[in-house]
């Protein structure tokens, strides 16, 4: 049976997904993108995705966080071959409500890398935590989230 290519669109950090643990999807064609650091324009990122998604049996876009927004920007163009859209963690409103954290988030791209890795990613991991993290099949912690973002 021919299956569409599952196209994984990463979050704003841009790191490609590690797909080898998705054993249930091993028979599916899988692709994951890595966004270039210098590209931060939504329409240009959608163009990049469209250049990469062509496949003989169509494709499914699966976007996480900012990747969900990029996936939506691609989907609204109604490209030939798009069979489904999966969005995870996409949001229309900035989840940071504290004025101090908003200021720090705005300044974060100018911070030296050690400061970014040690403080900014730690705060991001804390903001992403869920009360369900410890109950999952594979328990998760804010420290593991931070290590994930650093990696």
PDB file of N, CA and C in Angstrom, residues 3-90:
ATOM      1  N   UNK A   3       1.758   4.996   0.850  1.00  0.00           N
ATOM      2  CA  UNK A   3       1.401   5.903   1.938  1.00  0.00           C
ATOM      3  C   UNK A   3       2.002   7.269   1.662  1.00  0.00           C
ATOM      4  N   UNK A   4       1.309   8.316   2.124  1.00  0.00           N
ATOM      5  CA  UNK A   4       1.882   9.653   1.944  1.00  0.00           C
ATOM      6  C   UNK A   4       3.107   9.830   2.829  1.00  0.00           C
ATOM      7  N   UNK A   5       3.961  10.732   2.431  1.00  0.00           N
ATOM      8  CA  UNK A   5       5.135  11.070   3.238  1.00  0.00           C
ATOM      9  C   UNK A   5       4.683  11.906   4.428  1.00  0.00           C
ATOM     10  N   UNK A   6       5.124  11.522   5.623  1.00  0.00           N
ATOM     11  CA  UNK A   6       4.849  12.301   6.823  1.00  0.00           C
ATOM     12  C   UNK A   6       5.963  13.335   6.949  1.00  0.00           C
ATOM     13  N   UNK A   7       5.600  14.588   6.790  1.00  0.00           N
ATOM     14  CA  UNK A   7       6.566  15.682   6.798  1.00  0.00           C
ATOM     15  C   UNK A   7       6.511  16.378   8.146  1.00  0.00           C
ATOM     16  N   UNK A   8       7.558  16.220   8.953  1.00  0.00           N
ATOM     17  CA  UNK A   8       7.605  16.780  10.294  1.00  0.00           C
ATOM     18  C   UNK A   8       8.205  18.181  10.255  1.00  0.00           C
ATOM     19  N   UNK A   9       7.445  19.166  10.758  1.00  0.00           N
ATOM     20  CA  UNK A   9       7.864  20.565  10.728  1.00  0.00           C
ATOM     21  C   UNK A   9       8.206  20.967  12.164  1.00  0.00           C
ATOM     22  N   UNK A  10       9.466  21.366  12.417  1.00  0.00           N
ATOM     23  CA  UNK A  10       9.916  21.606  13.793  1.00  0.00           C
ATOM     24  C   UNK A  10       9.423  22.918  14.381  1.00  0.00           C
ATOM     25  N   UNK A  11       9.677  23.064  15.679  1.00  0.00           N
ATOM     26  CA  UNK A  11       9.352  24.302  16.383  1.00  0.00           C
ATOM     27  C   UNK A  11      10.344  25.393  15.987  1.00  0.00           C
ATOM     28  N   UNK A  12      10.191  26.560  16.571  1.00  0.00           N
ATOM     29  CA  UNK A  12      11.006  27.714  16.209  1.00  0.00           C
ATOM     30  C   UNK A  12      12.497  27.472  16.422  1.00  0.00           C
ATOM     31  N   UNK A  13      12.839  26.584  17.354  1.00  0.00           N
ATOM     32  CA  UNK A  13      14.252  26.262  17.568  1.00  0.00           C
ATOM     33  C   UNK A  13      14.862  25.698  16.288  1.00  0.00           C
ATOM     34  N   UNK A  14      14.013  25.091  15.449  1.00  0.00           N
ATOM     35  CA  UNK A  14      14.447  24.672  14.126  1.00  0.00           C
ATOM     36  C   UNK A  14      15.127  23.329  14.044  1.00  0.00           C
ATOM     37  N   UNK A  15      15.367  22.674  15.165  1.00  0.00           N
ATOM     38  CA  UNK A  15      16.056  21.390  15.127  1.00  0.00           C
ATOM     39  C   UNK A  15      15.163  20.318  14.510  1.00  0.00           C
ATOM     40  N   UNK A  16      15.710  19.468  13.646  1.00  0.00           N
ATOM     41  CA  UNK A  16      14.896  18.406  13.063  1.00  0.00           C
ATOM     42  C   UNK A  16      14.503  17.384  14.117  1.00  0.00           C
ATOM     43  N   UNK A  17      13.374  16.750  13.907  1.00  0.00           N
ATOM     44  CA  UNK A  17      12.889  15.741  14.853  1.00  0.00           C
ATOM     45  C   UNK A  17      13.685  14.459  14.697  1.00  0.00           C
ATOM     46  N   UNK A  18      13.873  13.759  15.810  1.00  0.00           N
ATOM     47  CA  UNK A  18      14.452  12.418  15.788  1.00  0.00           C
ATOM     48  C   UNK A  18      13.287  11.449  15.630  1.00  0.00           C
ATOM     49  N   UNK A  19      13.219  10.775  14.508  1.00  0.00           N
ATOM     50  CA  UNK A  19      12.047   9.962  14.194  1.00  0.00           C
ATOM     51  C   UNK A  19      12.248   8.468  14.427  1.00  0.00           C
ATOM     52  N   UNK A  20      13.451   8.055  14.798  1.00  0.00           N
ATOM     53  CA  UNK A  20      13.717   6.620  14.920  1.00  0.00           C
ATOM     54  C   UNK A  20      12.936   5.954  16.052  1.00  0.00           C
ATOM     55  N   UNK A  21      12.398   6.719  16.993  1.00  0.00           N
ATOM     56  CA  UNK A  21      11.630   6.122  18.088  1.00  0.00           C
ATOM     57  C   UNK A  21      10.170   5.900  17.718  1.00  0.00           C
ATOM     58  N   UNK A  22       9.739   6.388  16.574  1.00  0.00           N
ATOM     59  CA  UNK A  22       8.344   6.236  16.151  1.00  0.00           C
ATOM     60  C   UNK A  22       8.170   4.891  15.455  1.00  0.00           C
ATOM     61  N   UNK A  23       8.274   3.820  16.226  1.00  0.00           N
ATOM     62  CA  UNK A  23       8.269   2.484  15.635  1.00  0.00           C
ATOM     63  C   UNK A  23       6.965   2.171  14.907  1.00  0.00           C
ATOM     64  N   UNK A  24       5.846   2.736  15.333  1.00  0.00           N
ATOM     65  CA  UNK A  24       4.575   2.468  14.656  1.00  0.00           C
ATOM     66  C   UNK A  24       4.542   3.068  13.254  1.00  0.00           C
ATOM     67  N   UNK A  25       5.452   3.988  12.986  1.00  0.00           N
ATOM     68  CA  UNK A  25       5.466   4.659  11.685  1.00  0.00           C
ATOM     69  C   UNK A  25       6.640   4.216  10.810  1.00  0.00           C
ATOM     70  N   UNK A  26       7.309   3.136  11.176  1.00  0.00           N
ATOM     71  CA  UNK A  26       8.502   2.726  10.437  1.00  0.00           C
ATOM     72  C   UNK A  26       8.221   2.368   8.982  1.00  0.00           C
ATOM     73  N   UNK A  27       6.988   1.964   8.659  1.00  0.00           N
ATOM     74  CA  UNK A  27       6.650   1.616   7.281  1.00  0.00           C
ATOM     75  C   UNK A  27       6.211   2.825   6.464  1.00  0.00           C
ATOM     76  N   UNK A  28       6.134   3.978   7.096  1.00  0.00           N
ATOM     77  CA  UNK A  28       5.719   5.195   6.407  1.00  0.00           C
ATOM     78  C   UNK A  28       6.959   5.953   5.943  1.00  0.00           C
ATOM     79  N   UNK A  29       6.873   6.620   4.803  1.00  0.00           N
ATOM     80  CA  UNK A  29       7.971   7.520   4.445  1.00  0.00           C
ATOM     81  C   UNK A  29       7.952   8.726   5.389  1.00  0.00           C
ATOM     82  N   UNK A  30       9.067   8.990   6.044  1.00  0.00           N
ATOM     83  CA  UNK A  30       9.170  10.072   7.027  1.00  0.00           C
ATOM     84  C   UNK A  30      10.250  11.057   6.597  1.00  0.00           C
ATOM     85  N   UNK A  31       9.966  12.338   6.749  1.00  0.00           N
ATOM     86  CA  UNK A  31      10.950  13.390   6.496  1.00  0.00           C
ATOM     87  C   UNK A  31      10.840  14.400   7.621  1.00  0.00           C
ATOM     88  N   UNK A  32      11.932  14.998   7.952  1.00  0.00           N
ATOM     89  CA  UNK A  32      11.919  16.070   8.936  1.00  0.00           C
ATOM     90  C   UNK A  32      12.796  17.199   8.425  1.00  0.00           C
ATOM     91  N   UNK A  33      12.338  18.406   8.625  1.00  0.00           N
ATOM     92  CA  UNK A  33      13.072  19.585   8.170  1.00  0.00           C
ATOM     93  C   UNK A  33      13.922  20.163   9.286  1.00  0.00           C
ATOM     94  N   UNK A  34      14.918  20.893   8.884  1.00  0.00           N
ATOM     95  CA  UNK A  34      15.695  21.721   9.793  1.00  0.00           C
ATOM     96  C   UNK A  34      15.652  23.121   9.213  1.00  0.00           C
ATOM     97  N   UNK A  35      15.146  24.077   9.977  1.00  0.00           N
ATOM     98  CA  UNK A  35      15.047  25.442   9.476  1.00  0.00           C
ATOM     99  C   UNK A  35      16.400  26.132   9.546  1.00  0.00           C
ATOM    100  N   UNK A  36      16.750  26.895   8.508  1.00  0.00           N
ATOM    101  CA  UNK A  36      17.987  27.688   8.574  1.00  0.00           C
ATOM    102  C   UNK A  36      17.868  28.779   9.635  1.00  0.00           C
ATOM    103  N   UNK A  37      18.945  29.046  10.343  1.00  0.00           N
ATOM    104  CA  UNK A  37      18.924  30.048  11.408  1.00  0.00           C
ATOM    105  C   UNK A  37      18.543  31.430  10.911  1.00  0.00           C
ATOM    106  N   UNK A  38      18.986  31.774   9.723  1.00  0.00           N
ATOM    107  CA  UNK A  38      18.760  33.138   9.237  1.00  0.00           C
ATOM    108  C   UNK A  38      17.355  33.350   8.689  1.00  0.00           C
ATOM    109  N   UNK A  39      16.568  32.293   8.552  1.00  0.00           N
ATOM    110  CA  UNK A  39      15.237  32.432   7.964  1.00  0.00           C
ATOM    111  C   UNK A  39      14.195  32.533   9.071  1.00  0.00           C
ATOM    112  N   UNK A  40      13.572  33.712   9.207  1.00  0.00           N
ATOM    113  CA  UNK A  40      12.557  33.891  10.236  1.00  0.00           C
ATOM    114  C   UNK A  40      11.268  34.487   9.681  1.00  0.00           C
ATOM    115  N   UNK A  41      11.114  34.482   8.374  1.00  0.00           N
ATOM    116  CA  UNK A  41       9.917  34.994   7.735  1.00  0.00           C
ATOM    117  C   UNK A  41       8.971  33.825   7.440  1.00  0.00           C
ATOM    118  N   UNK A  42       7.737  33.930   7.907  1.00  0.00           N
ATOM    119  CA  UNK A  42       6.779  32.831   7.797  1.00  0.00           C
ATOM    120  C   UNK A  42       6.546  32.401   6.357  1.00  0.00           C
ATOM    121  N   UNK A  43       6.372  33.341   5.453  1.00  0.00           N
ATOM    122  CA  UNK A  43       6.103  32.986   4.055  1.00  0.00           C
ATOM    123  C   UNK A  43       7.306  32.319   3.404  1.00  0.00           C
ATOM    124  N   UNK A  44       8.502  32.766   3.736  1.00  0.00           N
ATOM    125  CA  UNK A  44       9.706  32.121   3.195  1.00  0.00           C
ATOM    126  C   UNK A  44       9.865  30.710   3.756  1.00  0.00           C
ATOM    127  N   UNK A  45       9.510  30.509   5.025  1.00  0.00           N
ATOM    128  CA  UNK A  45       9.562  29.162   5.598  1.00  0.00           C
ATOM    129  C   UNK A  45       8.528  28.261   4.921  1.00  0.00           C
ATOM    130  N   UNK A  46       7.341  28.795   4.642  1.00  0.00           N
ATOM    131  CA  UNK A  46       6.321  28.014   3.923  1.00  0.00           C
ATOM    132  C   UNK A  46       6.830  27.640   2.534  1.00  0.00           C
ATOM    133  N   UNK A  47       7.505  28.576   1.861  1.00  0.00           N
ATOM    134  CA  UNK A  47       8.101  28.276   0.551  1.00  0.00           C
ATOM    135  C   UNK A  47       9.115  27.143   0.667  1.00  0.00           C
ATOM    136  N   UNK A  48       9.952  27.187   1.713  1.00  0.00           N
ATOM    137  CA  UNK A  48      10.948  26.144   1.947  1.00  0.00           C
ATOM    138  C   UNK A  48      10.272  24.790   2.113  1.00  0.00           C
ATOM    139  N   UNK A  49       9.217  24.739   2.929  1.00  0.00           N
ATOM    140  CA  UNK A  49       8.494  23.481   3.142  1.00  0.00           C
ATOM    141  C   UNK A  49       7.937  22.970   1.815  1.00  0.00           C
ATOM    142  N   UNK A  50       7.329  23.851   1.044  1.00  0.00           N
ATOM    143  CA  UNK A  50       6.747  23.441  -0.234  1.00  0.00           C
ATOM    144  C   UNK A  50       7.791  22.894  -1.204  1.00  0.00           C
ATOM    145  N   UNK A  51       9.002  23.415  -1.143  1.00  0.00           N
ATOM    146  CA  UNK A  51      10.067  22.878  -1.998  1.00  0.00           C
ATOM    147  C   UNK A  51      10.474  21.474  -1.570  1.00  0.00           C
ATOM    148  N   UNK A  52      10.294  21.163  -0.282  1.00  0.00           N
ATOM    149  CA  UNK A  52      10.756  19.885   0.263  1.00  0.00           C
ATOM    150  C   UNK A  52       9.707  18.782   0.286  1.00  0.00           C
ATOM    151  N   UNK A  53       8.426  19.116   0.187  1.00  0.00           N
ATOM    152  CA  UNK A  53       7.386  18.115   0.458  1.00  0.00           C
ATOM    153  C   UNK A  53       6.952  17.288  -0.733  1.00  0.00           C
ATOM    154  N   UNK A  54       7.377  17.602  -1.886  1.00  0.00           N
ATOM    155  CA  UNK A  54       6.912  16.858  -3.055  1.00  0.00           C
ATOM    156  C   UNK A  54       7.208  15.371  -2.901  1.00  0.00           C
ATOM    157  N   UNK A  55       6.185  14.560  -3.105  1.00  0.00           N
ATOM    158  CA  UNK A  55       6.348  13.114  -3.030  1.00  0.00           C
ATOM    159  C   UNK A  55       5.352  12.445  -3.948  1.00  0.00           C
ATOM    160  N   UNK A  56       5.638  11.245  -4.400  1.00  0.00           N
ATOM    161  CA  UNK A  56       4.768  10.584  -5.377  1.00  0.00           C
ATOM    162  C   UNK A  56       3.382  10.241  -4.838  1.00  0.00           C
ATOM    163  N   UNK A  57       3.263  10.056  -3.528  1.00  0.00           N
ATOM    164  CA  UNK A  57       1.981   9.639  -2.952  1.00  0.00           C
ATOM    165  C   UNK A  57       1.387  10.687  -2.023  1.00  0.00           C
ATOM    166  N   UNK A  58       1.752  11.938  -2.201  1.00  0.00           N
ATOM    167  CA  UNK A  58       1.220  12.995  -1.366  1.00  0.00           C
ATOM    168  C   UNK A  58       1.982  13.104  -0.057  1.00  0.00           C
ATOM    169  N   UNK A  59       1.488  13.981   0.812  1.00  0.00           N
ATOM    170  CA  UNK A  59       2.181  14.210   2.070  1.00  0.00           C
ATOM    171  C   UNK A  59       1.209  14.673   3.145  1.00  0.00           C
ATOM    172  N   UNK A  60       1.639  14.472   4.378  1.00  0.00           N
ATOM    173  CA  UNK A  60       0.937  14.940   5.574  1.00  0.00           C
ATOM    174  C   UNK A  60       1.899  15.877   6.289  1.00  0.00           C
ATOM    175  N   UNK A  61       1.428  17.065   6.639  1.00  0.00           N
ATOM    176  CA  UNK A  61       2.238  18.004   7.407  1.00  0.00           C
ATOM    177  C   UNK A  61       1.952  17.804   8.889  1.00  0.00           C
ATOM    178  N   UNK A  62       2.990  17.634   9.687  1.00  0.00           N
ATOM    179  CA  UNK A  62       2.849  17.530  11.135  1.00  0.00           C
ATOM    180  C   UNK A  62       3.747  18.591  11.756  1.00  0.00           C
ATOM    181  N   UNK A  63       3.139  19.671  12.257  1.00  0.00           N
ATOM    182  CA  UNK A  63       3.908  20.781  12.790  1.00  0.00           C
ATOM    183  C   UNK A  63       3.751  20.922  14.283  1.00  0.00           C
ATOM    184  N   UNK A  64       4.862  21.235  14.949  1.00  0.00           N
ATOM    185  CA  UNK A  64       4.859  21.418  16.395  1.00  0.00           C
ATOM    186  C   UNK A  64       5.181  22.865  16.738  1.00  0.00           C
ATOM    187  N   UNK A  65       4.363  23.474  17.607  1.00  0.00           N
ATOM    188  CA  UNK A  65       4.573  24.833  18.083  1.00  0.00           C
ATOM    189  C   UNK A  65       4.655  25.795  16.901  1.00  0.00           C
ATOM    190  N   UNK A  66       5.776  26.483  16.721  1.00  0.00           N
ATOM    191  CA  UNK A  66       5.903  27.374  15.571  1.00  0.00           C
ATOM    192  C   UNK A  66       5.784  26.589  14.264  1.00  0.00           C
ATOM    193  N   UNK A  67       6.195  25.319  14.285  1.00  0.00           N
ATOM    194  CA  UNK A  67       6.047  24.457  13.112  1.00  0.00           C
ATOM    195  C   UNK A  67       4.585  24.262  12.738  1.00  0.00           C
ATOM    196  N   UNK A  68       3.683  24.329  13.731  1.00  0.00           N
ATOM    197  CA  UNK A  68       2.246  24.251  13.444  1.00  0.00           C
ATOM    198  C   UNK A  68       1.808  25.478  12.663  1.00  0.00           C
ATOM    199  N   UNK A  69       2.351  26.631  13.019  1.00  0.00           N
ATOM    200  CA  UNK A  69       2.021  27.870  12.315  1.00  0.00           C
ATOM    201  C   UNK A  69       2.562  27.808  10.888  1.00  0.00           C
ATOM    202  N   UNK A  70       3.789  27.324  10.725  1.00  0.00           N
ATOM    203  CA  UNK A  70       4.373  27.178   9.387  1.00  0.00           C
ATOM    204  C   UNK A  70       3.546  26.190   8.573  1.00  0.00           C
ATOM    205  N   UNK A  71       3.153  25.088   9.184  1.00  0.00           N
ATOM    206  CA  UNK A  71       2.334  24.085   8.485  1.00  0.00           C
ATOM    207  C   UNK A  71       1.008  24.672   8.033  1.00  0.00           C
ATOM    208  N   UNK A  72       0.406  25.481   8.878  1.00  0.00           N
ATOM    209  CA  UNK A  72      -0.852  26.135   8.513  1.00  0.00           C
ATOM    210  C   UNK A  72      -0.632  27.102   7.346  1.00  0.00           C
ATOM    211  N   UNK A  73       0.488  27.830   7.378  1.00  0.00           N
ATOM    212  CA  UNK A  73       0.806  28.750   6.275  1.00  0.00           C
ATOM    213  C   UNK A  73       0.964  27.991   4.959  1.00  0.00           C
ATOM    214  N   UNK A  74       1.463  26.769   5.025  1.00  0.00           N
ATOM    215  CA  UNK A  74       1.575  25.930   3.832  1.00  0.00           C
ATOM    216  C   UNK A  74       0.193  25.426   3.421  1.00  0.00           C
ATOM    217  N   UNK A  75      -0.572  24.930   4.390  1.00  0.00           N
ATOM    218  CA  UNK A  75      -1.871  24.305   4.092  1.00  0.00           C
ATOM    219  C   UNK A  75      -2.864  25.275   3.461  1.00  0.00           C
ATOM    220  N   UNK A  76      -2.856  26.538   3.883  1.00  0.00           N
ATOM    221  CA  UNK A  76      -3.823  27.486   3.325  1.00  0.00           C
ATOM    222  C   UNK A  76      -3.544  27.780   1.862  1.00  0.00           C
ATOM    223  N   UNK A  77      -2.377  27.432   1.394  1.00  0.00           N
ATOM    224  CA  UNK A  77      -2.064  27.582  -0.029  1.00  0.00           C
ATOM    225  C   UNK A  77      -2.653  26.427  -0.855  1.00  0.00           C
ATOM    226  N   UNK A  78      -3.185  25.423  -0.167  1.00  0.00           N
ATOM    227  CA  UNK A  78      -3.790  24.243  -0.801  1.00  0.00           C
ATOM    228  C   UNK A  78      -2.876  23.599  -1.842  1.00  0.00           C
ATOM    229  N   UNK A  79      -1.678  23.190  -1.409  1.00  0.00           N
ATOM    230  CA  UNK A  79      -0.757  22.592  -2.371  1.00  0.00           C
ATOM    231  C   UNK A  79      -1.241  21.212  -2.819  1.00  0.00           C
ATOM    232  N   UNK A  80      -0.955  20.889  -4.062  1.00  0.00           N
ATOM    233  CA  UNK A  80      -1.293  19.567  -4.581  1.00  0.00           C
ATOM    234  C   UNK A  80      -0.578  18.519  -3.746  1.00  0.00           C
ATOM    235  N   UNK A  81      -1.256  17.455  -3.428  1.00  0.00           N
ATOM    236  CA  UNK A  81      -0.654  16.357  -2.676  1.00  0.00           C
ATOM    237  C   UNK A  81      -0.868  16.414  -1.176  1.00  0.00           C
ATOM    238  N   UNK A  82      -1.290  17.562  -0.643  1.00  0.00           N
ATOM    239  CA  UNK A  82      -1.526  17.653   0.802  1.00  0.00           C
ATOM    240  C   UNK A  82      -2.738  16.800   1.171  1.00  0.00           C
ATOM    241  N   UNK A  83      -2.528  15.800   2.031  1.00  0.00           N
ATOM    242  CA  UNK A  83      -3.606  14.904   2.420  1.00  0.00           C
ATOM    243  C   UNK A  83      -4.125  15.168   3.823  1.00  0.00           C
ATOM    244  N   UNK A  84      -3.290  15.739   4.684  1.00  0.00           N
ATOM    245  CA  UNK A  84      -3.730  16.000   6.062  1.00  0.00           C
ATOM    246  C   UNK A  84      -2.800  17.027   6.704  1.00  0.00           C
ATOM    247  N   UNK A  85      -3.307  17.650   7.746  1.00  0.00           N
ATOM    248  CA  UNK A  85      -2.555  18.631   8.522  1.00  0.00           C
ATOM    249  C   UNK A  85      -2.695  18.277   9.994  1.00  0.00           C
ATOM    250  N   UNK A  86      -1.562  18.114  10.672  1.00  0.00           N
ATOM    251  CA  UNK A  86      -1.545  17.822  12.106  1.00  0.00           C
ATOM    252  C   UNK A  86      -0.807  18.965  12.782  1.00  0.00           C
ATOM    253  N   UNK A  87      -1.451  19.616  13.738  1.00  0.00           N
ATOM    254  CA  UNK A  87      -0.820  20.728  14.443  1.00  0.00           C
ATOM    255  C   UNK A  87      -0.787  20.410  15.933  1.00  0.00           C
ATOM    256  N   UNK A  88       0.380  20.590  16.529  1.00  0.00           N
ATOM    257  CA  UNK A  88       0.563  20.332  17.943  1.00  0.00           C
ATOM    258  C   UNK A  88       1.147  21.575  18.600  1.00  0.00           C
ATOM    259  N   UNK A  89       0.479  22.061  19.620  1.00  0.00           N
ATOM    260  CA  UNK A  89       1.030  23.153  20.406  1.00  0.00           C
ATOM    261  C   UNK A  89       1.096  24.492  19.699  1.00  0.00           C
ATOM    262  N   UNK A  90       0.407  24.650  18.591  1.00  0.00           N
ATOM    263  CA  UNK A  90       0.362  25.951  17.937  1.00  0.00           C
ATOM    264  C   UNK A  90      -0.550  26.867  18.738  1.00  0.00           C
TER     265      UNK A  90
END
